[in-house]
PDB file of C-alpha atoms in Angstrom:
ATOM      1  CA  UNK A   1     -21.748 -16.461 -74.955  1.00 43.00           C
ATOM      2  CA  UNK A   2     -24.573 -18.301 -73.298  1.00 42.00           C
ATOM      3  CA  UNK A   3     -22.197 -21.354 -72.969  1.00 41.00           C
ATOM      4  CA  UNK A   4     -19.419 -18.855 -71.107  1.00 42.00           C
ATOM      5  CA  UNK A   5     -22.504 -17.860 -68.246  1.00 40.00           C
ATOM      6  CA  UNK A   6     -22.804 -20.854 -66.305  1.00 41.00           C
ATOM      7  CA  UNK A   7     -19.246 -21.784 -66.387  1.00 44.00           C
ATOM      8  CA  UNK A   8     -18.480 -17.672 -65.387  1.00 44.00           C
ATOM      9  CA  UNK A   9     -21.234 -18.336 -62.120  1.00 42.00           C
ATOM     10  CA  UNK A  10     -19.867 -21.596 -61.188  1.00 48.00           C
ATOM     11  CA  UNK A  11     -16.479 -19.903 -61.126  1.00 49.00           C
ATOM     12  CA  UNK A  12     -16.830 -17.498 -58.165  1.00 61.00           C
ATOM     13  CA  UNK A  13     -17.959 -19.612 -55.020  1.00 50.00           C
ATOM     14  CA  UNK A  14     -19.923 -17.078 -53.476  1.00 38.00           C
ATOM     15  CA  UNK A  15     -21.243 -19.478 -50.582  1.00 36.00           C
ATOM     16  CA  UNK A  16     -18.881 -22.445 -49.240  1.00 36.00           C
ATOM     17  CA  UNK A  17     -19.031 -25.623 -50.472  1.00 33.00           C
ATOM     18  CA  UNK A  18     -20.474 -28.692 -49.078  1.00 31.00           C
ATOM     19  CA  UNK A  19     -18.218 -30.546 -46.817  1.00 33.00           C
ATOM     20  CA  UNK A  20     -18.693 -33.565 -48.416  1.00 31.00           C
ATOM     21  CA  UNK A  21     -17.634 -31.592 -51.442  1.00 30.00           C
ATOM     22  CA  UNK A  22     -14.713 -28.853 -49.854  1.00 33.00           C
ATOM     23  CA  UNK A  23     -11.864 -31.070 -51.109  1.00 32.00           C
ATOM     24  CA  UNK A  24     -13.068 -32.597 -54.578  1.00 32.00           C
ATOM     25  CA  UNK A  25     -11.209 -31.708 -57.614  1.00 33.00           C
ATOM     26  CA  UNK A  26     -12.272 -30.372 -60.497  1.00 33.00           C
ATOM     27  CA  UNK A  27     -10.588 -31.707 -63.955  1.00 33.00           C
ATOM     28  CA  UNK A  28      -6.709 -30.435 -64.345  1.00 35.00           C
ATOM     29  CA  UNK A  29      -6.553 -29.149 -60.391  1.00 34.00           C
ATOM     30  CA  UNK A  30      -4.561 -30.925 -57.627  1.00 33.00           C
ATOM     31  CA  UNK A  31      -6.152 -32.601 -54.875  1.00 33.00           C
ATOM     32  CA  UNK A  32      -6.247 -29.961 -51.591  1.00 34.00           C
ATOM     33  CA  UNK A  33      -4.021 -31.813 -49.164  1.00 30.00           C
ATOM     34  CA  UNK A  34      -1.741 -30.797 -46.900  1.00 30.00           C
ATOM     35  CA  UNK A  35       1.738 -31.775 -48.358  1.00 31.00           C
ATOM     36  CA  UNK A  36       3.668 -29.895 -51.605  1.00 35.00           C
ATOM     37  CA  UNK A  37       4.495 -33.700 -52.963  1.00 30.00           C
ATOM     38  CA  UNK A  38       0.986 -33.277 -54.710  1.00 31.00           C
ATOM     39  CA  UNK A  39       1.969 -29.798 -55.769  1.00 43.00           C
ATOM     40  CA  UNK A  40      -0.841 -28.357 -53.569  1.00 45.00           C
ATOM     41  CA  UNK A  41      -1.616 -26.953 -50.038  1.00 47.00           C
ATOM     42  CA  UNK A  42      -5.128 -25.319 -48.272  1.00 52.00           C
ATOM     43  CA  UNK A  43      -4.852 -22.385 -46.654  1.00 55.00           C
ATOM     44  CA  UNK A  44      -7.170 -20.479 -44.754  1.00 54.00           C
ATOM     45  CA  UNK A  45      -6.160 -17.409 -42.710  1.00 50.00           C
ATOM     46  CA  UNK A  46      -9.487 -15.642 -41.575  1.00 54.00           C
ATOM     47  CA  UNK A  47     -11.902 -14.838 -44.366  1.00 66.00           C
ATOM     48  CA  UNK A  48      -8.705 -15.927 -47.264  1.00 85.00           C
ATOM     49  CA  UNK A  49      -9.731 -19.437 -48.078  1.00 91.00           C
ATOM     50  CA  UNK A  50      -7.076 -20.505 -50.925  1.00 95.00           C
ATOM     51  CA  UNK A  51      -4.849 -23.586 -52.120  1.00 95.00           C
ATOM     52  CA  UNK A  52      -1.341 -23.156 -53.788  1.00 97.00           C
ATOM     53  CA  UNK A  53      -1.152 -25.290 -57.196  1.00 97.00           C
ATOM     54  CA  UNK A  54       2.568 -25.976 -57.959  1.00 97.00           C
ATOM     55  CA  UNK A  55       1.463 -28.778 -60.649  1.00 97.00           C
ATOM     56  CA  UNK A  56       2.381 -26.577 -63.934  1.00 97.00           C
ATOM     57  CA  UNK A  57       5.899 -24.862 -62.292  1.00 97.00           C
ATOM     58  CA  UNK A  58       7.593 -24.451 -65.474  1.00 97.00           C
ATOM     59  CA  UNK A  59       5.305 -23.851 -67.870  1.00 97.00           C
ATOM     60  CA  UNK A  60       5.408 -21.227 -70.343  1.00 97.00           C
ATOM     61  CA  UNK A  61       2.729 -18.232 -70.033  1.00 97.00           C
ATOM     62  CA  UNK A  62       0.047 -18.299 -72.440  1.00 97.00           C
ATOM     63  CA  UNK A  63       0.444 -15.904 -75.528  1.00 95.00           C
ATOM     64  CA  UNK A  64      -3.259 -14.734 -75.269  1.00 94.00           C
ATOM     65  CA  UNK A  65      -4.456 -11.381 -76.385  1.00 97.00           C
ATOM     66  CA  UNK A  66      -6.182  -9.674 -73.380  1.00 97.00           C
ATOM     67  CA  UNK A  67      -7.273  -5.821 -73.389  1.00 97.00           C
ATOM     68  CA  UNK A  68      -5.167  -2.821 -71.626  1.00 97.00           C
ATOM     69  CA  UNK A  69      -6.730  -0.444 -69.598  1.00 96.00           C
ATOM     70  CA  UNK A  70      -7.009   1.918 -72.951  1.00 95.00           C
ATOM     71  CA  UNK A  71      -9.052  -0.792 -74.697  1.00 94.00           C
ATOM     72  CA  UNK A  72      -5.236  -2.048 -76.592  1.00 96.00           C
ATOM     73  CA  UNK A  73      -4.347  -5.582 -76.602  1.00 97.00           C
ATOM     74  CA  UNK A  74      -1.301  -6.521 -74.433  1.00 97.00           C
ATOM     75  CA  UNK A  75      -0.276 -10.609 -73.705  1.00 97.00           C
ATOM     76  CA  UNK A  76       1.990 -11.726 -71.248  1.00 97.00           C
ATOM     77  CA  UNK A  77       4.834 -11.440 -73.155  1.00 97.00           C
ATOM     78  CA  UNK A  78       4.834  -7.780 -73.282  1.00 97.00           C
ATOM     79  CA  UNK A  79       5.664  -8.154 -69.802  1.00 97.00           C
ATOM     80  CA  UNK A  80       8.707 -10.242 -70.577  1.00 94.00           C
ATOM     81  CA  UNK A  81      12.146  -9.494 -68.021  1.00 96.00           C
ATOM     82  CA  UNK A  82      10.171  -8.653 -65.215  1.00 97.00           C
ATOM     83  CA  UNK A  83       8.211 -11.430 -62.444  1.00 98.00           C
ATOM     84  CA  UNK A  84       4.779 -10.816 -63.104  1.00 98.00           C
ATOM     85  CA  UNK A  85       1.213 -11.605 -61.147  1.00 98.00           C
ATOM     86  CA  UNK A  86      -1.772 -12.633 -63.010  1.00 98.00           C
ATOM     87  CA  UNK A  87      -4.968 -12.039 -61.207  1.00 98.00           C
ATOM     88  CA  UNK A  88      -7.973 -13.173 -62.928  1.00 98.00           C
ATOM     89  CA  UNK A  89     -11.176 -11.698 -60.802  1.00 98.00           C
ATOM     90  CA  UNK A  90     -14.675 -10.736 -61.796  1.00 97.00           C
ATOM     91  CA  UNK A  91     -16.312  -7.952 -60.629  1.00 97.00           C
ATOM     92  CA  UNK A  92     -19.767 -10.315 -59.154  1.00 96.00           C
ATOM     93  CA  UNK A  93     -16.614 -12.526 -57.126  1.00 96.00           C
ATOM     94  CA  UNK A  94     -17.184 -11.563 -53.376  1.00 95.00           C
ATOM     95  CA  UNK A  95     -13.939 -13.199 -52.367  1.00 96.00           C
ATOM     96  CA  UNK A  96     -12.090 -11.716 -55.274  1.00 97.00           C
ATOM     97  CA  UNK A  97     -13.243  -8.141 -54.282  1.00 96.00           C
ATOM     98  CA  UNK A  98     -12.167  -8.677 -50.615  1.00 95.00           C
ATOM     99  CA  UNK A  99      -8.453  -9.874 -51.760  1.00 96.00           C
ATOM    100  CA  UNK A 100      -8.296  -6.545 -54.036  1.00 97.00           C
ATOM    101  CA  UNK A 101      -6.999  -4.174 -51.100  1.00 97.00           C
ATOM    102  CA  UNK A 102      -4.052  -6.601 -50.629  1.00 97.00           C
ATOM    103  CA  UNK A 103      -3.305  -6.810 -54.081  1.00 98.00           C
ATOM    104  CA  UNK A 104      -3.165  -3.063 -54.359  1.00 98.00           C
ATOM    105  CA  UNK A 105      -0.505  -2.489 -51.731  1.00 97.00           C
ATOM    106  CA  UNK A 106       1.077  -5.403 -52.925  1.00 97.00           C
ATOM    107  CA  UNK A 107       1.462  -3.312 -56.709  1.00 98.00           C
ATOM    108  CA  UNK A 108       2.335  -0.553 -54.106  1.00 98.00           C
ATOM    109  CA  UNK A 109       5.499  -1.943 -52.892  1.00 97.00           C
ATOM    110  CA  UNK A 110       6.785  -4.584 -55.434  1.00 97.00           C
ATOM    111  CA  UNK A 111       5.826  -2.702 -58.478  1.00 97.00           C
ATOM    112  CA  UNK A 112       8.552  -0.062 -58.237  1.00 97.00           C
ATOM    113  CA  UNK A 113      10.752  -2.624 -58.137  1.00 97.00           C
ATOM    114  CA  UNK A 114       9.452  -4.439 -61.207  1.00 97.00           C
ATOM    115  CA  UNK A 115       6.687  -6.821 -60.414  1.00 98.00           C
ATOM    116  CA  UNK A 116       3.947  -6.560 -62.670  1.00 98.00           C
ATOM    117  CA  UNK A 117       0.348  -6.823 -60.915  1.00 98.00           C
ATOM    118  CA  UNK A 118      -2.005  -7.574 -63.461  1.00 98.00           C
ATOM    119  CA  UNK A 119      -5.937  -7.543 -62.046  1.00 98.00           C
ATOM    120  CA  UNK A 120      -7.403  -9.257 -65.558  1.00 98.00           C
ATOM    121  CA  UNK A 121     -11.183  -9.207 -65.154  1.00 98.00           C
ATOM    122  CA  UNK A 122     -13.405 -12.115 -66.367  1.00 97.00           C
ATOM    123  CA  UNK A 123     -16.464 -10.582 -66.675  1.00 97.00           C
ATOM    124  CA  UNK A 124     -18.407 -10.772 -70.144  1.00 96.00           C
ATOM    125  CA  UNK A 125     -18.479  -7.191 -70.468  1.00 96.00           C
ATOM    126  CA  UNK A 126     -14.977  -6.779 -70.363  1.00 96.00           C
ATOM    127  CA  UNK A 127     -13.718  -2.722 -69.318  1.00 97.00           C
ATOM    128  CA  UNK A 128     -17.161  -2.099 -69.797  1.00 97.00           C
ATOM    129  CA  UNK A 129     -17.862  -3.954 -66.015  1.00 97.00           C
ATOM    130  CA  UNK A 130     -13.882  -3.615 -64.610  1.00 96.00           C
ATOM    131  CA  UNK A 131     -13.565   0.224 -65.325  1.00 96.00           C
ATOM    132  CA  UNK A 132     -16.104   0.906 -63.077  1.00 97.00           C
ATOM    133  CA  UNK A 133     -15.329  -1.151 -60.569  1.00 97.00           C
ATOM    134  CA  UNK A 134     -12.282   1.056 -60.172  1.00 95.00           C
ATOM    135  CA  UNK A 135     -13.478   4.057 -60.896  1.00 94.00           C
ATOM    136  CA  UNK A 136     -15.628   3.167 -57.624  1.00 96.00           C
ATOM    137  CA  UNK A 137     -12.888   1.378 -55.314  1.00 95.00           C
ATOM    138  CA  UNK A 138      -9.991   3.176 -53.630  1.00 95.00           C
ATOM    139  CA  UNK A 139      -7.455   1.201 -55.746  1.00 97.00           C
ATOM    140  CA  UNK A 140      -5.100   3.373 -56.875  1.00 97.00           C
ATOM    141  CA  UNK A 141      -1.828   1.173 -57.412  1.00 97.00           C
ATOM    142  CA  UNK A 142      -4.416  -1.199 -59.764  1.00 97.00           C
ATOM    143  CA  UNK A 143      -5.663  -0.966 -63.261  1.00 96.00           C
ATOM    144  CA  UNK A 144      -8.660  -2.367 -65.312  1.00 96.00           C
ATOM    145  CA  UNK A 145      -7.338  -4.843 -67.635  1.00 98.00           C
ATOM    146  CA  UNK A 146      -9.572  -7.386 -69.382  1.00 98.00           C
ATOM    147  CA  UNK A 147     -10.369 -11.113 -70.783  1.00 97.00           C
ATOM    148  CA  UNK A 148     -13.656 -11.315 -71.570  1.00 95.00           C
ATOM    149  CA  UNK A 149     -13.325 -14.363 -73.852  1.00 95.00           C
ATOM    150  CA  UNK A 150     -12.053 -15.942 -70.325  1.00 95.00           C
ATOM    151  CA  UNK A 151      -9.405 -17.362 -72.557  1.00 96.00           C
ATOM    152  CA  UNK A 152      -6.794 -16.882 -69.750  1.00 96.00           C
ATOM    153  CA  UNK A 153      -9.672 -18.628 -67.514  1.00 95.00           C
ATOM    154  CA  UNK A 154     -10.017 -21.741 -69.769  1.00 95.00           C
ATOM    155  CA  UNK A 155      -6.162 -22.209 -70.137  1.00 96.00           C
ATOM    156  CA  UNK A 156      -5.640 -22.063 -66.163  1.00 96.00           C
ATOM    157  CA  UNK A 157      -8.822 -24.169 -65.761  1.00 94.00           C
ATOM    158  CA  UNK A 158      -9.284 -23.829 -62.091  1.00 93.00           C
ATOM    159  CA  UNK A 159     -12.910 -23.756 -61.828  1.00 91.00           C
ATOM    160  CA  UNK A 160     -12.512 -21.356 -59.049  1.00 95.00           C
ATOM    161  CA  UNK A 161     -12.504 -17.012 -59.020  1.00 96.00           C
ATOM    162  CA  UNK A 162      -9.903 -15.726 -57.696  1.00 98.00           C
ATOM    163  CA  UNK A 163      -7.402 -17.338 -59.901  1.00 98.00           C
ATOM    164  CA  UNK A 164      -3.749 -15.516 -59.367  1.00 98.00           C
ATOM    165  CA  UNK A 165      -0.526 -17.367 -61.053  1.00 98.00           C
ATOM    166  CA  UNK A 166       2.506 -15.699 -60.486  1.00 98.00           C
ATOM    167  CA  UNK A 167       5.310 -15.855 -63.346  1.00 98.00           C
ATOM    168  CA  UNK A 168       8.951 -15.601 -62.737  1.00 98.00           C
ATOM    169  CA  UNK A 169      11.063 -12.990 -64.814  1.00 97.00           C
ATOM    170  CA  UNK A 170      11.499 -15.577 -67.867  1.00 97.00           C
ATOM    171  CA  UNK A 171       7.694 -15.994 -67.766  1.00 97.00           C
ATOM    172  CA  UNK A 172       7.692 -19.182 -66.701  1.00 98.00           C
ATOM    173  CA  UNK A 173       5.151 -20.503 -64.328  1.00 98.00           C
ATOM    174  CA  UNK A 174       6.216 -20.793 -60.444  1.00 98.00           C
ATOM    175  CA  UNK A 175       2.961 -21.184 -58.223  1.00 98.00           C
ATOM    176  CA  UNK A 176      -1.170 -21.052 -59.163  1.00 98.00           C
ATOM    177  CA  UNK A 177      -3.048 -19.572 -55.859  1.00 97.00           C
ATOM    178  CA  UNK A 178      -6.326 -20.643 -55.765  1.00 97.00           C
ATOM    179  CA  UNK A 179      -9.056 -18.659 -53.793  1.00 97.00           C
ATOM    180  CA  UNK A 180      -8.210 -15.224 -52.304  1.00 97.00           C
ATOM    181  CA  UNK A 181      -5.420 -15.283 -50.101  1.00 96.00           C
ATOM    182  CA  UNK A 182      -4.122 -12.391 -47.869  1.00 95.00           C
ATOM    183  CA  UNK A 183      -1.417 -11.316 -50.373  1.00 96.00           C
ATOM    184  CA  UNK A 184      -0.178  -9.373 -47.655  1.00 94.00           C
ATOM    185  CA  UNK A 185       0.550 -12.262 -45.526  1.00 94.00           C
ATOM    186  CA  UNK A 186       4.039 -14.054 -45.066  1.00 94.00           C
ATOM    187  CA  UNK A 187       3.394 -17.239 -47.084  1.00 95.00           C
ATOM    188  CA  UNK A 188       2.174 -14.660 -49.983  1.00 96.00           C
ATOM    189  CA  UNK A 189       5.104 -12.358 -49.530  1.00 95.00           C
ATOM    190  CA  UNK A 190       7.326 -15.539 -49.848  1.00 96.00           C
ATOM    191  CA  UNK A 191       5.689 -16.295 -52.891  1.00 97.00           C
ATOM    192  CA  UNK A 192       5.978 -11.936 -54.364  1.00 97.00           C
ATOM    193  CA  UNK A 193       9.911 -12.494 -52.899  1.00 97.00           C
ATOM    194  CA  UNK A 194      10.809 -15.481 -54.725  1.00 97.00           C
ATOM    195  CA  UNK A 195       9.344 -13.903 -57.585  1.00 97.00           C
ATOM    196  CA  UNK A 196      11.395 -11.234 -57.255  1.00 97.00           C
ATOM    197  CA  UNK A 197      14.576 -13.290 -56.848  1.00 96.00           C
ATOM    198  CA  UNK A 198      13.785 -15.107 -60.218  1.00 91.00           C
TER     199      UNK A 198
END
């Protein structure tokens, strides 16, 4: 556990980074440049400050055990036949917490028509900190769901909170987002459609 806090606090860049230091990568991510040749792309659109990661297209989604909003285990695979969006957020993540509203219309309109929105908190204390956080939010299209072994953290390996990857309807990887992005913006709802499409 005390190995998981620093690498949970460095996660979450709750101030911006230097500018000497705004494009340097961190081990497994793609370079920030301006081309998809790299397989990455920085955005920023207001207070949404985010790069798209399409490095790992293709690969399968983890099989990692994450809790339900009952306290149940559920893995990606239980969400197999349908595009889903992985979220990974913690509740101390100022940037994740100002992406949330999006996200919940977002599960609004694409999740009657099958897209699984899946808001997996990395905080330590697992429900025990996202339930809450709910409970106190007007987020009704959203549920608490859990990872507090940041397992799905570790295997995405980002460095950075947010953390959304959206899967296509054979669970295969299509795009990482990295940062909080306006997911009610046109490049995200390109992103949601081709999902959809898959």
């Amino acid at each position: 556990m005390i190995l998981l806090l620093p690498a949970a606090l460095a996660a979450c860049d709750r101030q911006s980074p230097p500018k000497e230091q705004a494009n340097a990568a961190l081990p497994g991510e793609v370079p920030a440049t301006s081309g998809e040749a790299t397989g990455g792309a920085t955005k920023k659109e207001g207070a949404f400050d985010y790069r798209l990661d399409r490095s790992k297209a293709g690969a399968p989604a983890p099989d990692f055990a994450f809790q339900d909003p009952g306290g149940g285990e559920k893995t990606l695979q239980d969400f197999a036949g349908k595009p889903i969006l992985v979220n990974l957020w913690a509740t101390w993540c100022a940037p994740c917490i100002a992406e949330m509203p999006t996200l919940d219309r977002i599960a609004e309109a694409y999740g009657p028509k099958g897209l699984a929105v899946l808001t997996i908190s990395q905080d330590n204390q697992g429900l025990k900190a996202a339930k809450p956080f709910f409970a106190k939010h007007d987020l009704p299209h959203l549920k608490a769901w859990a990872d507090p072994e940041n397992q799905l953290g570790f295997h995405y390996a980002t460095g950075l909170l947010p953390t959304t990857v959206i899967y296509d309807a054979q669970g295969k990887e299509m795009v990482r987002v990295i940062g909080a992005m306006d997911w009610e913006g046109p490049e995200a709802k390109a992103l949601i459609d081709a999902a959809m499409a898959s």
